[in-house]
């Protein structure tokens, strides 16, 4: 019995250390003391060069979603999952590049970002429906992933879905 308790303590300590590392990464990612600049002007030509391929041509509206998603990802997700989506196993942040979850049903992906999972915090009260849809759309299409876009209305419907803990209220 003593061996089991010792192992349990070690597991709890490892889990706590992961939470602490994730929190530290989030804090460091958000510790930019420069004043916020005005929102950058959307450059449709630059976005088209970056995102359009012979196999996939995105409309201007779709490109705006992907660019917003990249911005949201950089400020809320990259601290743990990495700028290139490779993840950081030491803190329990899985790779998003080539991930079965990212390539899977969009509703599952949205729910994880809304409510959190494991050491990942919930972003449902931090991100608006449009921001959450954009970041999920970005993750589903960056780094070689090909998953289509998620709409803000889809996020709003999932946000209102009754789950343990009730609905998650959007930020204005």
PDB file of C-alpha atoms in Angstrom:
ATOM      1  CA  UNK A   1       0.000   0.000   0.000  1.00  0.00           C
ATOM      2  CA  UNK A   2       2.836   2.405   0.818  1.00  0.00           C
ATOM      3  CA  UNK A   3       4.234   1.960  -2.698  1.00  0.00           C
ATOM      4  CA  UNK A   4       0.910   2.862  -4.225  1.00  0.00           C
ATOM      5  CA  UNK A   5       0.575   5.978  -2.100  1.00  0.00           C
ATOM      6  CA  UNK A   6       4.120   7.030  -2.974  1.00  0.00           C
ATOM      7  CA  UNK A   7       3.362   6.598  -6.666  1.00  0.00           C
ATOM      8  CA  UNK A   8       0.159   8.563  -6.256  1.00  0.00           C
ATOM      9  CA  UNK A   9       2.012  11.442  -4.642  1.00  0.00           C
ATOM     10  CA  UNK A  10       4.595  11.416  -7.422  1.00  0.00           C
ATOM     11  CA  UNK A  11       1.857  11.493 -10.054  1.00  0.00           C
ATOM     12  CA  UNK A  12       0.107  14.367  -8.263  1.00  0.00           C
ATOM     13  CA  UNK A  13       3.387  16.281  -8.034  1.00  0.00           C
ATOM     14  CA  UNK A  14       4.077  15.723 -11.722  1.00  0.00           C
ATOM     15  CA  UNK A  15       0.538  16.862 -12.576  1.00  0.00           C
ATOM     16  CA  UNK A  16       0.938  19.958 -10.370  1.00  0.00           C
ATOM     17  CA  UNK A  17       4.290  20.728 -12.001  1.00  0.00           C
ATOM     18  CA  UNK A  18       2.684  20.552 -15.447  1.00  0.00           C
ATOM     19  CA  UNK A  19      -0.057  22.956 -14.336  1.00  0.00           C
ATOM     20  CA  UNK A  20       2.578  25.315 -12.959  1.00  0.00           C
ATOM     21  CA  UNK A  21       4.651  25.180 -16.166  1.00  0.00           C
ATOM     22  CA  UNK A  22       1.564  25.807 -18.309  1.00  0.00           C
ATOM     23  CA  UNK A  23       0.563  28.742 -16.103  1.00  0.00           C
ATOM     24  CA  UNK A  24       4.091  30.133 -16.311  1.00  0.00           C
ATOM     25  CA  UNK A  25       4.084  29.813 -20.111  1.00  0.00           C
ATOM     26  CA  UNK A  26       0.738  31.628 -20.309  1.00  0.00           C
ATOM     27  CA  UNK A  27       1.942  34.376 -17.986  1.00  0.00           C
ATOM     28  CA  UNK A  28       5.154  34.867 -19.937  1.00  0.00           C
ATOM     29  CA  UNK A  29       3.260  34.945 -23.221  1.00  0.00           C
ATOM     30  CA  UNK A  30       1.017  37.690 -21.829  1.00  0.00           C
ATOM     31  CA  UNK A  31       3.773  39.782 -20.196  1.00  0.00           C
ATOM     32  CA  UNK A  32       4.370  42.156 -23.059  1.00  0.00           C
ATOM     33  CA  UNK A  33       4.494  45.631 -21.527  1.00  0.00           C
ATOM     34  CA  UNK A  34       4.343  47.502 -24.825  1.00  0.00           C
ATOM     35  CA  UNK A  35       1.158  49.509 -25.297  1.00  0.00           C
ATOM     36  CA  UNK A  36      -1.362  47.858 -27.603  1.00  0.00           C
ATOM     37  CA  UNK A  37      -1.124  49.098 -31.157  1.00  0.00           C
ATOM     38  CA  UNK A  38      -4.100  49.811 -33.315  1.00  0.00           C
ATOM     39  CA  UNK A  39      -5.520  46.753 -35.000  1.00  0.00           C
ATOM     40  CA  UNK A  40      -3.456  45.981 -38.092  1.00  0.00           C
ATOM     41  CA  UNK A  41      -5.075  46.622 -41.427  1.00  0.00           C
ATOM     42  CA  UNK A  42      -6.040  43.368 -43.128  1.00  0.00           C
ATOM     43  CA  UNK A  43      -3.782  42.756 -46.135  1.00  0.00           C
ATOM     44  CA  UNK A  44      -5.815  40.488 -48.409  1.00  0.00           C
ATOM     45  CA  UNK A  45      -2.979  40.059 -50.925  1.00  0.00           C
ATOM     46  CA  UNK A  46      -0.491  38.950 -48.266  1.00  0.00           C
ATOM     47  CA  UNK A  47      -3.057  36.600 -46.743  1.00  0.00           C
ATOM     48  CA  UNK A  48      -3.864  35.120 -50.156  1.00  0.00           C
ATOM     49  CA  UNK A  49      -0.157  34.523 -50.876  1.00  0.00           C
ATOM     50  CA  UNK A  50       0.230  32.806 -47.521  1.00  0.00           C
ATOM     51  CA  UNK A  51      -2.914  30.667 -47.496  1.00  0.00           C
ATOM     52  CA  UNK A  52      -4.051  30.010 -51.076  1.00  0.00           C
ATOM     53  CA  UNK A  53      -2.708  26.907 -52.794  1.00  0.00           C
ATOM     54  CA  UNK A  54      -3.576  25.202 -56.079  1.00  0.00           C
ATOM     55  CA  UNK A  55      -5.742  22.798 -54.040  1.00  0.00           C
ATOM     56  CA  UNK A  56      -7.414  25.427 -51.829  1.00  0.00           C
ATOM     57  CA  UNK A  57      -8.508  28.953 -52.701  1.00  0.00           C
ATOM     58  CA  UNK A  58      -9.892  30.973 -49.786  1.00  0.00           C
ATOM     59  CA  UNK A  59     -12.309  33.894 -50.191  1.00  0.00           C
ATOM     60  CA  UNK A  60     -11.461  37.277 -48.640  1.00  0.00           C
ATOM     61  CA  UNK A  61     -13.849  36.599 -45.719  1.00  0.00           C
ATOM     62  CA  UNK A  62     -12.263  33.191 -45.112  1.00  0.00           C
ATOM     63  CA  UNK A  63      -8.779  34.712 -45.223  1.00  0.00           C
ATOM     64  CA  UNK A  64      -9.835  37.271 -42.593  1.00  0.00           C
ATOM     65  CA  UNK A  65     -10.927  34.395 -40.331  1.00  0.00           C
ATOM     66  CA  UNK A  66      -7.589  32.604 -40.778  1.00  0.00           C
ATOM     67  CA  UNK A  67      -5.573  35.775 -40.111  1.00  0.00           C
ATOM     68  CA  UNK A  68      -7.621  36.541 -36.969  1.00  0.00           C
ATOM     69  CA  UNK A  69      -7.167  32.926 -35.889  1.00  0.00           C
ATOM     70  CA  UNK A  70      -3.412  33.191 -36.282  1.00  0.00           C
ATOM     71  CA  UNK A  71      -3.395  36.347 -34.129  1.00  0.00           C
ATOM     72  CA  UNK A  72      -5.515  34.701 -31.413  1.00  0.00           C
ATOM     73  CA  UNK A  73      -3.321  31.587 -31.539  1.00  0.00           C
ATOM     74  CA  UNK A  74      -0.148  33.660 -31.124  1.00  0.00           C
ATOM     75  CA  UNK A  75      -1.454  35.357 -27.989  1.00  0.00           C
ATOM     76  CA  UNK A  76      -3.344  32.486 -26.317  1.00  0.00           C
ATOM     77  CA  UNK A  77      -2.070  29.129 -27.577  1.00  0.00           C
ATOM     78  CA  UNK A  78       1.514  29.397 -28.818  1.00  0.00           C
ATOM     79  CA  UNK A  79       2.900  29.723 -25.290  1.00  0.00           C
ATOM     80  CA  UNK A  80       2.082  26.057 -24.678  1.00  0.00           C
ATOM     81  CA  UNK A  81       1.537  24.476 -28.114  1.00  0.00           C
ATOM     82  CA  UNK A  82       4.416  26.336 -29.790  1.00  0.00           C
ATOM     83  CA  UNK A  83       4.384  28.768 -32.704  1.00  0.00           C
ATOM     84  CA  UNK A  84       4.593  25.868 -35.156  1.00  0.00           C
ATOM     85  CA  UNK A  85       1.968  23.717 -33.430  1.00  0.00           C
ATOM     86  CA  UNK A  86       4.552  21.086 -32.418  1.00  0.00           C
ATOM     87  CA  UNK A  87       3.406  21.038 -28.775  1.00  0.00           C
ATOM     88  CA  UNK A  88       5.477  20.707 -25.621  1.00  0.00           C
ATOM     89  CA  UNK A  89       5.194  17.297 -24.001  1.00  0.00           C
ATOM     90  CA  UNK A  90       7.042  18.447 -20.872  1.00  0.00           C
ATOM     91  CA  UNK A  91       4.028  20.574 -19.909  1.00  0.00           C
ATOM     92  CA  UNK A  92       1.392  18.264 -21.372  1.00  0.00           C
ATOM     93  CA  UNK A  93       0.582  20.413 -24.433  1.00  0.00           C
ATOM     94  CA  UNK A  94       0.090  18.035 -27.375  1.00  0.00           C
ATOM     95  CA  UNK A  95       1.136  18.765 -30.934  1.00  0.00           C
ATOM     96  CA  UNK A  96      -1.631  20.280 -33.046  1.00  0.00           C
ATOM     97  CA  UNK A  97       0.230  19.703 -36.305  1.00  0.00           C
ATOM     98  CA  UNK A  98      -1.162  16.476 -37.756  1.00  0.00           C
ATOM     99  CA  UNK A  99      -3.272  15.876 -34.646  1.00  0.00           C
ATOM    100  CA  UNK A 100      -6.167  13.428 -34.956  1.00  0.00           C
ATOM    101  CA  UNK A 101      -8.205  15.722 -32.677  1.00  0.00           C
ATOM    102  CA  UNK A 102      -7.560  18.739 -34.913  1.00  0.00           C
ATOM    103  CA  UNK A 103      -8.422  16.704 -38.013  1.00  0.00           C
ATOM    104  CA  UNK A 104     -11.472  15.177 -36.312  1.00  0.00           C
ATOM    105  CA  UNK A 105     -14.972  16.520 -35.693  1.00  0.00           C
ATOM    106  CA  UNK A 106     -14.884  20.321 -35.299  1.00  0.00           C
ATOM    107  CA  UNK A 107     -17.381  20.195 -32.409  1.00  0.00           C
ATOM    108  CA  UNK A 108     -14.920  18.210 -30.276  1.00  0.00           C
ATOM    109  CA  UNK A 109     -12.134  20.681 -31.055  1.00  0.00           C
ATOM    110  CA  UNK A 110     -14.370  23.648 -30.157  1.00  0.00           C
ATOM    111  CA  UNK A 111     -15.473  22.001 -26.888  1.00  0.00           C
ATOM    112  CA  UNK A 112     -11.849  21.461 -25.827  1.00  0.00           C
ATOM    113  CA  UNK A 113     -10.983  25.114 -26.437  1.00  0.00           C
ATOM    114  CA  UNK A 114     -14.216  26.265 -24.754  1.00  0.00           C
ATOM    115  CA  UNK A 115     -13.973  24.109 -21.648  1.00  0.00           C
ATOM    116  CA  UNK A 116     -10.305  23.095 -21.448  1.00  0.00           C
ATOM    117  CA  UNK A 117      -8.878  19.610 -21.052  1.00  0.00           C
ATOM    118  CA  UNK A 118      -6.278  18.214 -18.691  1.00  0.00           C
ATOM    119  CA  UNK A 119      -3.737  20.957 -18.029  1.00  0.00           C
ATOM    120  CA  UNK A 120      -5.179  23.184 -20.762  1.00  0.00           C
ATOM    121  CA  UNK A 121      -7.298  25.993 -19.336  1.00  0.00           C
ATOM    122  CA  UNK A 122     -10.774  26.804 -20.653  1.00  0.00           C
ATOM    123  CA  UNK A 123     -10.947  29.778 -23.003  1.00  0.00           C
ATOM    124  CA  UNK A 124     -14.747  30.014 -23.135  1.00  0.00           C
ATOM    125  CA  UNK A 125     -14.889  33.070 -20.914  1.00  0.00           C
ATOM    126  CA  UNK A 126     -11.845  34.714 -22.498  1.00  0.00           C
ATOM    127  CA  UNK A 127     -12.570  34.443 -26.230  1.00  0.00           C
ATOM    128  CA  UNK A 128     -15.600  35.677 -28.154  1.00  0.00           C
ATOM    129  CA  UNK A 129     -17.439  33.281 -30.479  1.00  0.00           C
ATOM    130  CA  UNK A 130     -15.702  34.864 -33.493  1.00  0.00           C
ATOM    131  CA  UNK A 131     -12.241  34.604 -31.882  1.00  0.00           C
ATOM    132  CA  UNK A 132     -12.796  31.012 -30.798  1.00  0.00           C
ATOM    133  CA  UNK A 133     -14.088  30.034 -34.256  1.00  0.00           C
ATOM    134  CA  UNK A 134     -11.114  31.777 -35.862  1.00  0.00           C
ATOM    135  CA  UNK A 135      -8.477  30.100 -33.677  1.00  0.00           C
ATOM    136  CA  UNK A 136     -10.013  26.649 -34.182  1.00  0.00           C
ATOM    137  CA  UNK A 137     -10.220  27.330 -37.935  1.00  0.00           C
ATOM    138  CA  UNK A 138      -6.571  28.400 -37.928  1.00  0.00           C
ATOM    139  CA  UNK A 139      -5.459  25.278 -36.036  1.00  0.00           C
ATOM    140  CA  UNK A 140      -7.470  23.081 -38.415  1.00  0.00           C
ATOM    141  CA  UNK A 141      -5.707  24.597 -41.446  1.00  0.00           C
ATOM    142  CA  UNK A 142      -2.181  25.546 -40.315  1.00  0.00           C
ATOM    143  CA  UNK A 143       0.967  23.392 -40.423  1.00  0.00           C
ATOM    144  CA  UNK A 144      -0.345  21.113 -43.178  1.00  0.00           C
ATOM    145  CA  UNK A 145      -3.684  20.404 -41.480  1.00  0.00           C
ATOM    146  CA  UNK A 146      -6.696  20.604 -43.795  1.00  0.00           C
ATOM    147  CA  UNK A 147      -9.927  20.866 -41.873  1.00  0.00           C
ATOM    148  CA  UNK A 148     -12.118  23.667 -43.162  1.00  0.00           C
ATOM    149  CA  UNK A 149     -13.487  26.599 -41.199  1.00  0.00           C
ATOM    150  CA  UNK A 150     -15.672  26.770 -38.105  1.00  0.00           C
ATOM    151  CA  UNK A 151     -18.251  29.561 -37.880  1.00  0.00           C
ATOM    152  CA  UNK A 152     -19.004  31.815 -34.924  1.00  0.00           C
ATOM    153  CA  UNK A 153     -22.611  30.552 -35.009  1.00  0.00           C
ATOM    154  CA  UNK A 154     -21.323  26.982 -34.574  1.00  0.00           C
ATOM    155  CA  UNK A 155     -19.330  28.071 -31.520  1.00  0.00           C
ATOM    156  CA  UNK A 156     -22.349  29.930 -30.101  1.00  0.00           C
ATOM    157  CA  UNK A 157     -24.494  26.798 -30.441  1.00  0.00           C
ATOM    158  CA  UNK A 158     -21.857  24.615 -28.760  1.00  0.00           C
ATOM    159  CA  UNK A 159     -21.352  27.206 -26.051  1.00  0.00           C
ATOM    160  CA  UNK A 160     -25.043  26.986 -25.179  1.00  0.00           C
ATOM    161  CA  UNK A 161     -25.080  23.182 -25.244  1.00  0.00           C
ATOM    162  CA  UNK A 162     -25.784  21.781 -21.805  1.00  0.00           C
ATOM    163  CA  UNK A 163     -22.714  20.061 -20.490  1.00  0.00           C
ATOM    164  CA  UNK A 164     -21.527  19.339 -16.982  1.00  0.00           C
ATOM    165  CA  UNK A 165     -21.021  22.762 -15.489  1.00  0.00           C
ATOM    166  CA  UNK A 166     -23.641  24.415 -17.682  1.00  0.00           C
ATOM    167  CA  UNK A 167     -23.211  26.789 -20.615  1.00  0.00           C
ATOM    168  CA  UNK A 168     -20.112  28.923 -20.989  1.00  0.00           C
ATOM    169  CA  UNK A 169     -20.863  32.631 -21.320  1.00  0.00           C
ATOM    170  CA  UNK A 170     -19.148  34.506 -24.141  1.00  0.00           C
ATOM    171  CA  UNK A 171     -17.044  37.562 -23.543  1.00  0.00           C
ATOM    172  CA  UNK A 172     -18.570  40.669 -25.205  1.00  0.00           C
TER     173      UNK A 172
END
